């Protein structure tokens, strides 16, 4: 995800793939299935994500429980908007993307445009 480092992305994936708030210890256990990380490393990543506005935290007993501040789709759309805004030629970027889009992606874009037109 644009604006996130590799470990920050992994932590966000763990949160987005969960249906409930997660603690540092829970995410650490998940991440340590494929790598060896220290508790303090993951805690620092969560602190950074909180400071950047990617996660909300709530203290329960003696541990923070974290949830994403937005869905994965909303974060991706925000990143795409930032990319378009900074490109200097958003129309060109969109046209290049449209040419490379799969049939399923093209159908999804058409559905989204139809819904947009039908909004008041």
PDB file of N, CA, C and O in Angstrom, residues 20-68:
ATOM      1  N   UNK A  20     -11.945  -8.534  14.166  1.00  0.00           N
ATOM      2  CA  UNK A  20     -11.986  -7.952  15.514  1.00  0.00           C
ATOM      3  C   UNK A  20     -10.696  -7.180  15.778  1.00  0.00           C
ATOM      4  O   UNK A  20      -9.713  -7.359  15.064  1.00  0.00           O
ATOM      5  N   UNK A  21     -10.707  -6.337  16.808  1.00  0.00           N
ATOM      6  CA  UNK A  21      -9.473  -5.632  17.185  1.00  0.00           C
ATOM      7  C   UNK A  21      -8.381  -6.633  17.566  1.00  0.00           C
ATOM      8  O   UNK A  21      -8.675  -7.728  18.061  1.00  0.00           O
ATOM      9  N   UNK A  22      -7.128  -6.258  17.315  1.00  0.00           N
ATOM     10  CA  UNK A  22      -5.989  -7.138  17.582  1.00  0.00           C
ATOM     11  C   UNK A  22      -4.975  -6.426  18.466  1.00  0.00           C
ATOM     12  O   UNK A  22      -4.801  -5.224  18.383  1.00  0.00           O
ATOM     13  N   UNK A  23      -4.284  -7.200  19.278  1.00  0.00           N
ATOM     14  CA  UNK A  23      -3.205  -6.677  20.108  1.00  0.00           C
ATOM     15  C   UNK A  23      -1.872  -6.862  19.392  1.00  0.00           C
ATOM     16  O   UNK A  23      -1.767  -7.623  18.424  1.00  0.00           O
ATOM     17  N   UNK A  24      -0.859  -6.186  19.900  1.00  0.00           N
ATOM     18  CA  UNK A  24       0.494  -6.346  19.356  1.00  0.00           C
ATOM     19  C   UNK A  24       0.900  -7.816  19.439  1.00  0.00           C
ATOM     20  O   UNK A  24       1.425  -8.385  18.475  1.00  0.00           O
ATOM     21  N   UNK A  25       0.644  -8.442  20.561  1.00  0.00           N
ATOM     22  CA  UNK A  25       1.058  -9.837  20.764  1.00  0.00           C
ATOM     23  C   UNK A  25       0.391 -10.766  19.738  1.00  0.00           C
ATOM     24  O   UNK A  25       1.021 -11.675  19.201  1.00  0.00           O
ATOM     25  N   UNK A  26      -0.895 -10.544  19.438  1.00  0.00           N
ATOM     26  CA  UNK A  26      -1.598 -11.380  18.459  1.00  0.00           C
ATOM     27  C   UNK A  26      -1.016 -11.210  17.058  1.00  0.00           C
ATOM     28  O   UNK A  26      -0.798 -12.194  16.343  1.00  0.00           O
ATOM     29  N   UNK A  27      -0.764  -9.981  16.681  1.00  0.00           N
ATOM     30  CA  UNK A  27      -0.206  -9.729  15.350  1.00  0.00           C
ATOM     31  C   UNK A  27       1.228 -10.252  15.279  1.00  0.00           C
ATOM     32  O   UNK A  27       1.633 -10.834  14.268  1.00  0.00           O
ATOM     33  N   UNK A  28       1.988 -10.076  16.344  1.00  0.00           N
ATOM     34  CA  UNK A  28       3.357 -10.602  16.391  1.00  0.00           C
ATOM     35  C   UNK A  28       3.356 -12.115  16.170  1.00  0.00           C
ATOM     36  O   UNK A  28       4.159 -12.631  15.373  1.00  0.00           O
ATOM     37  N   UNK A  29       2.463 -12.830  16.832  1.00  0.00           N
ATOM     38  CA  UNK A  29       2.394 -14.287  16.678  1.00  0.00           C
ATOM     39  C   UNK A  29       2.093 -14.655  15.227  1.00  0.00           C
ATOM     40  O   UNK A  29       2.679 -15.603  14.676  1.00  0.00           O
ATOM     41  N   UNK A  30       1.200 -13.915  14.591  1.00  0.00           N
ATOM     42  CA  UNK A  30       0.872 -14.174  13.185  1.00  0.00           C
ATOM     43  C   UNK A  30       2.067 -13.894  12.274  1.00  0.00           C
ATOM     44  O   UNK A  30       2.403 -14.694  11.405  1.00  0.00           O
ATOM     45  N   UNK A  31       2.710 -12.749  12.468  1.00  0.00           N
ATOM     46  CA  UNK A  31       3.847 -12.380  11.622  1.00  0.00           C
ATOM     47  C   UNK A  31       5.036 -13.317  11.823  1.00  0.00           C
ATOM     48  O   UNK A  31       5.780 -13.596  10.878  1.00  0.00           O
ATOM     49  N   UNK A  32       5.202 -13.810  13.030  1.00  0.00           N
ATOM     50  CA  UNK A  32       6.357 -14.665  13.329  1.00  0.00           C
ATOM     51  C   UNK A  32       6.224 -16.067  12.753  1.00  0.00           C
ATOM     52  O   UNK A  32       7.152 -16.868  12.870  1.00  0.00           O
ATOM     53  N   UNK A  33       5.117 -16.363  12.085  1.00  0.00           N
ATOM     54  CA  UNK A  33       5.008 -17.642  11.379  1.00  0.00           C
ATOM     55  C   UNK A  33       5.960 -17.676  10.177  1.00  0.00           C
ATOM     56  O   UNK A  33       6.377 -18.743   9.755  1.00  0.00           O
ATOM     57  N   UNK A  34       6.269 -16.480   9.637  1.00  0.00           N
ATOM     58  CA  UNK A  34       7.111 -16.431   8.435  1.00  0.00           C
ATOM     59  C   UNK A  34       8.393 -15.625   8.630  1.00  0.00           C
ATOM     60  O   UNK A  34       9.183 -15.538   7.689  1.00  0.00           O
ATOM     61  N   UNK A  35       8.586 -15.036   9.793  1.00  0.00           N
ATOM     62  CA  UNK A  35       9.799 -14.250  10.062  1.00  0.00           C
ATOM     63  C   UNK A  35      10.006 -14.184  11.561  1.00  0.00           C
ATOM     64  O   UNK A  35       9.138 -14.591  12.321  1.00  0.00           O
ATOM     65  N   UNK A  36      11.122 -13.661  11.986  1.00  0.00           N
ATOM     66  CA  UNK A  36      11.438 -13.542  13.406  1.00  0.00           C
ATOM     67  C   UNK A  36      11.499 -12.065  13.771  1.00  0.00           C
ATOM     68  O   UNK A  36      12.444 -11.371  13.404  1.00  0.00           O
ATOM     69  N   UNK A  37      10.484 -11.607  14.471  1.00  0.00           N
ATOM     70  CA  UNK A  37      10.413 -10.207  14.884  1.00  0.00           C
ATOM     71  C   UNK A  37      10.330 -10.108  16.402  1.00  0.00           C
ATOM     72  O   UNK A  37       9.777 -10.986  17.061  1.00  0.00           O
ATOM     73  N   UNK A  38      10.833  -9.017  16.924  1.00  0.00           N
ATOM     74  CA  UNK A  38      10.731  -8.751  18.353  1.00  0.00           C
ATOM     75  C   UNK A  38       9.415  -8.033  18.657  1.00  0.00           C
ATOM     76  O   UNK A  38       8.882  -7.299  17.813  1.00  0.00           O
ATOM     77  N   UNK A  39       8.905  -8.245  19.860  1.00  0.00           N
ATOM     78  CA  UNK A  39       7.679  -7.577  20.296  1.00  0.00           C
ATOM     79  C   UNK A  39       7.814  -6.065  20.148  1.00  0.00           C
ATOM     80  O   UNK A  39       6.912  -5.403  19.630  1.00  0.00           O
ATOM     81  N   UNK A  40       8.954  -5.526  20.565  1.00  0.00           N
ATOM     82  CA  UNK A  40       9.135  -4.071  20.521  1.00  0.00           C
ATOM     83  C   UNK A  40       9.145  -3.534  19.091  1.00  0.00           C
ATOM     84  O   UNK A  40       8.731  -2.400  18.852  1.00  0.00           O
ATOM     85  N   UNK A  41       9.590  -4.352  18.141  1.00  0.00           N
ATOM     86  CA  UNK A  41       9.578  -3.928  16.733  1.00  0.00           C
ATOM     87  C   UNK A  41       8.142  -3.741  16.261  1.00  0.00           C
ATOM     88  O   UNK A  41       7.798  -2.720  15.662  1.00  0.00           O
ATOM     89  N   UNK A  42       7.298  -4.720  16.536  1.00  0.00           N
ATOM     90  CA  UNK A  42       5.895  -4.647  16.107  1.00  0.00           C
ATOM     91  C   UNK A  42       5.177  -3.544  16.872  1.00  0.00           C
ATOM     92  O   UNK A  42       4.348  -2.816  16.310  1.00  0.00           O
ATOM     93  N   UNK A  43       5.488  -3.377  18.143  1.00  0.00           N
ATOM     94  CA  UNK A  43       4.895  -2.304  18.934  1.00  0.00           C
ATOM     95  C   UNK A  43       5.241  -0.940  18.333  1.00  0.00           C
ATOM     96  O   UNK A  43       4.382  -0.058  18.228  1.00  0.00           O
ATOM     97  N   UNK A  44       6.478  -0.763  17.906  1.00  0.00           N
ATOM     98  CA  UNK A  44       6.895   0.489  17.271  1.00  0.00           C
ATOM     99  C   UNK A  44       6.146   0.708  15.966  1.00  0.00           C
ATOM    100  O   UNK A  44       5.732   1.833  15.658  1.00  0.00           O
ATOM    101  N   UNK A  45       5.954  -0.355  15.194  1.00  0.00           N
ATOM    102  CA  UNK A  45       5.196  -0.243  13.942  1.00  0.00           C
ATOM    103  C   UNK A  45       3.770   0.215  14.247  1.00  0.00           C
ATOM    104  O   UNK A  45       3.246   1.111  13.583  1.00  0.00           O
ATOM    105  N   UNK A  46       3.141  -0.373  15.253  1.00  0.00           N
ATOM    106  CA  UNK A  46       1.784   0.051  15.632  1.00  0.00           C
ATOM    107  C   UNK A  46       1.766   1.508  16.079  1.00  0.00           C
ATOM    108  O   UNK A  46       0.851   2.254  15.724  1.00  0.00           O
ATOM    109  N   UNK A  47       2.753   1.919  16.851  1.00  0.00           N
ATOM    110  CA  UNK A  47       2.832   3.324  17.277  1.00  0.00           C
ATOM    111  C   UNK A  47       2.932   4.242  16.066  1.00  0.00           C
ATOM    112  O   UNK A  47       2.264   5.284  16.003  1.00  0.00           O
ATOM    113  N   UNK A  48       3.753   3.869  15.101  1.00  0.00           N
ATOM    114  CA  UNK A  48       3.897   4.676  13.883  1.00  0.00           C
ATOM    115  C   UNK A  48       2.602   4.707  13.084  1.00  0.00           C
ATOM    116  O   UNK A  48       2.207   5.765  12.573  1.00  0.00           O
ATOM    117  N   UNK A  49       1.947   3.560  12.952  1.00  0.00           N
ATOM    118  CA  UNK A  49       0.677   3.518  12.221  1.00  0.00           C
ATOM    119  C   UNK A  49      -0.386   4.369  12.913  1.00  0.00           C
ATOM    120  O   UNK A  49      -1.190   5.037  12.250  1.00  0.00           O
ATOM    121  N   UNK A  50      -0.386   4.368  14.222  1.00  0.00           N
ATOM    122  CA  UNK A  50      -1.329   5.204  14.971  1.00  0.00           C
ATOM    123  C   UNK A  50      -1.032   6.683  14.741  1.00  0.00           C
ATOM    124  O   UNK A  50      -1.934   7.486  14.484  1.00  0.00           O
ATOM    125  N   UNK A  51       0.235   7.032  14.812  1.00  0.00           N
ATOM    126  CA  UNK A  51       0.643   8.430  14.587  1.00  0.00           C
ATOM    127  C   UNK A  51       0.283   8.893  13.174  1.00  0.00           C
ATOM    128  O   UNK A  51      -0.132  10.031  12.969  1.00  0.00           O
ATOM    129  N   UNK A  52       0.395   8.001  12.196  1.00  0.00           N
ATOM    130  CA  UNK A  52       0.081   8.332  10.806  1.00  0.00           C
ATOM    131  C   UNK A  52      -1.417   8.303  10.501  1.00  0.00           C
ATOM    132  O   UNK A  52      -1.831   8.665   9.399  1.00  0.00           O
ATOM    133  N   UNK A  53      -2.222   7.840  11.460  1.00  0.00           N
ATOM    134  CA  UNK A  53      -3.668   7.804  11.263  1.00  0.00           C
ATOM    135  C   UNK A  53      -4.204   6.554  10.592  1.00  0.00           C
ATOM    136  O   UNK A  53      -5.366   6.512  10.198  1.00  0.00           O
ATOM    137  N   UNK A  54      -3.401   5.507  10.481  1.00  0.00           N
ATOM    138  CA  UNK A  54      -3.841   4.265   9.844  1.00  0.00           C
ATOM    139  C   UNK A  54      -4.634   3.371  10.794  1.00  0.00           C
ATOM    140  O   UNK A  54      -5.430   2.548  10.340  1.00  0.00           O
ATOM    141  N   UNK A  55      -4.375   3.488  12.101  1.00  0.00           N
ATOM    142  CA  UNK A  55      -5.063   2.639  13.080  1.00  0.00           C
ATOM    143  C   UNK A  55      -5.599   3.480  14.231  1.00  0.00           C
ATOM    144  O   UNK A  55      -5.090   4.560  14.540  1.00  0.00           O
ATOM    145  N   UNK A  56      -6.639   2.947  14.827  1.00  0.00           N
ATOM    146  CA  UNK A  56      -7.194   3.504  16.066  1.00  0.00           C
ATOM    147  C   UNK A  56      -6.873   2.481  17.148  1.00  0.00           C
ATOM    148  O   UNK A  56      -6.882   1.276  16.897  1.00  0.00           O
ATOM    149  N   UNK A  57      -6.581   2.955  18.349  1.00  0.00           N
ATOM    150  CA  UNK A  57      -6.292   2.026  19.437  1.00  0.00           C
ATOM    151  C   UNK A  57      -7.113   2.364  20.662  1.00  0.00           C
ATOM    152  O   UNK A  57      -7.458   3.524  20.908  1.00  0.00           O
ATOM    153  N   UNK A  58      -7.419   1.311  21.412  1.00  0.00           N
ATOM    154  CA  UNK A  58      -8.181   1.471  22.643  1.00  0.00           C
ATOM    155  C   UNK A  58      -7.518   0.613  23.712  1.00  0.00           C
ATOM    156  O   UNK A  58      -7.264  -0.579  23.488  1.00  0.00           O
ATOM    157  N   UNK A  59      -7.256   1.235  24.858  1.00  0.00           N
ATOM    158  CA  UNK A  59      -6.625   0.509  25.957  1.00  0.00           C
ATOM    159  C   UNK A  59      -7.670  -0.344  26.665  1.00  0.00           C
ATOM    160  O   UNK A  59      -8.702   0.167  27.117  1.00  0.00           O
ATOM    161  N   UNK A  60      -7.424  -1.641  26.702  1.00  0.00           N
ATOM    162  CA  UNK A  60      -8.293  -2.585  27.407  1.00  0.00           C
ATOM    163  C   UNK A  60      -7.418  -3.374  28.354  1.00  0.00           C
ATOM    164  O   UNK A  60      -6.482  -4.048  27.927  1.00  0.00           O
ATOM    165  N   UNK A  61      -7.717  -3.254  29.618  1.00  0.00           N
ATOM    166  CA  UNK A  61      -6.859  -3.801  30.666  1.00  0.00           C
ATOM    167  C   UNK A  61      -5.471  -3.194  30.538  1.00  0.00           C
ATOM    168  O   UNK A  61      -5.300  -2.017  30.731  1.00  0.00           O
ATOM    169  N   UNK A  62      -4.482  -3.977  30.152  1.00  0.00           N
ATOM    170  CA  UNK A  62      -3.123  -3.429  30.077  1.00  0.00           C
ATOM    171  C   UNK A  62      -2.560  -3.440  28.665  1.00  0.00           C
ATOM    172  O   UNK A  62      -1.370  -3.196  28.469  1.00  0.00           O
ATOM    173  N   UNK A  63      -3.414  -3.694  27.672  1.00  0.00           N
ATOM    174  CA  UNK A  63      -2.914  -3.778  26.292  1.00  0.00           C
ATOM    175  C   UNK A  63      -3.799  -2.961  25.362  1.00  0.00           C
ATOM    176  O   UNK A  63      -5.022  -2.916  25.525  1.00  0.00           O
ATOM    177  N   UNK A  64      -3.158  -2.331  24.403  1.00  0.00           N
ATOM    178  CA  UNK A  64      -3.915  -1.644  23.365  1.00  0.00           C
ATOM    179  C   UNK A  64      -4.482  -2.684  22.392  1.00  0.00           C
ATOM    180  O   UNK A  64      -3.820  -3.664  22.051  1.00  0.00           O
ATOM    181  N   UNK A  65      -5.706  -2.418  21.946  1.00  0.00           N
ATOM    182  CA  UNK A  65      -6.338  -3.196  20.886  1.00  0.00           C
ATOM    183  C   UNK A  65      -6.470  -2.262  19.688  1.00  0.00           C
ATOM    184  O   UNK A  65      -6.959  -1.137  19.822  1.00  0.00           O
ATOM    185  N   UNK A  66      -6.041  -2.741  18.528  1.00  0.00           N
ATOM    186  CA  UNK A  66      -5.943  -1.905  17.327  1.00  0.00           C
ATOM    187  C   UNK A  66      -6.956  -2.319  16.275  1.00  0.00           C
ATOM    188  O   UNK A  66      -7.218  -3.520  16.078  1.00  0.00           O
ATOM    189  N   UNK A  67      -7.502  -1.324  15.580  1.00  0.00           N
ATOM    190  CA  UNK A  67      -8.364  -1.538  14.417  1.00  0.00           C
ATOM    191  C   UNK A  67      -7.943  -0.553  13.334  1.00  0.00           C
ATOM    192  O   UNK A  67      -7.477   0.550  13.628  1.00  0.00           O
ATOM    193  N   UNK A  68      -8.110  -0.938  12.066  1.00  0.00           N
ATOM    194  CA  UNK A  68      -7.801   0.006  10.989  1.00  0.00           C
ATOM    195  C   UNK A  68      -8.785   1.174  11.020  1.00  0.00           C
ATOM    196  O   UNK A  68      -9.948   1.002  11.394  1.00  0.00           O
TER     197      UNK A  68
END
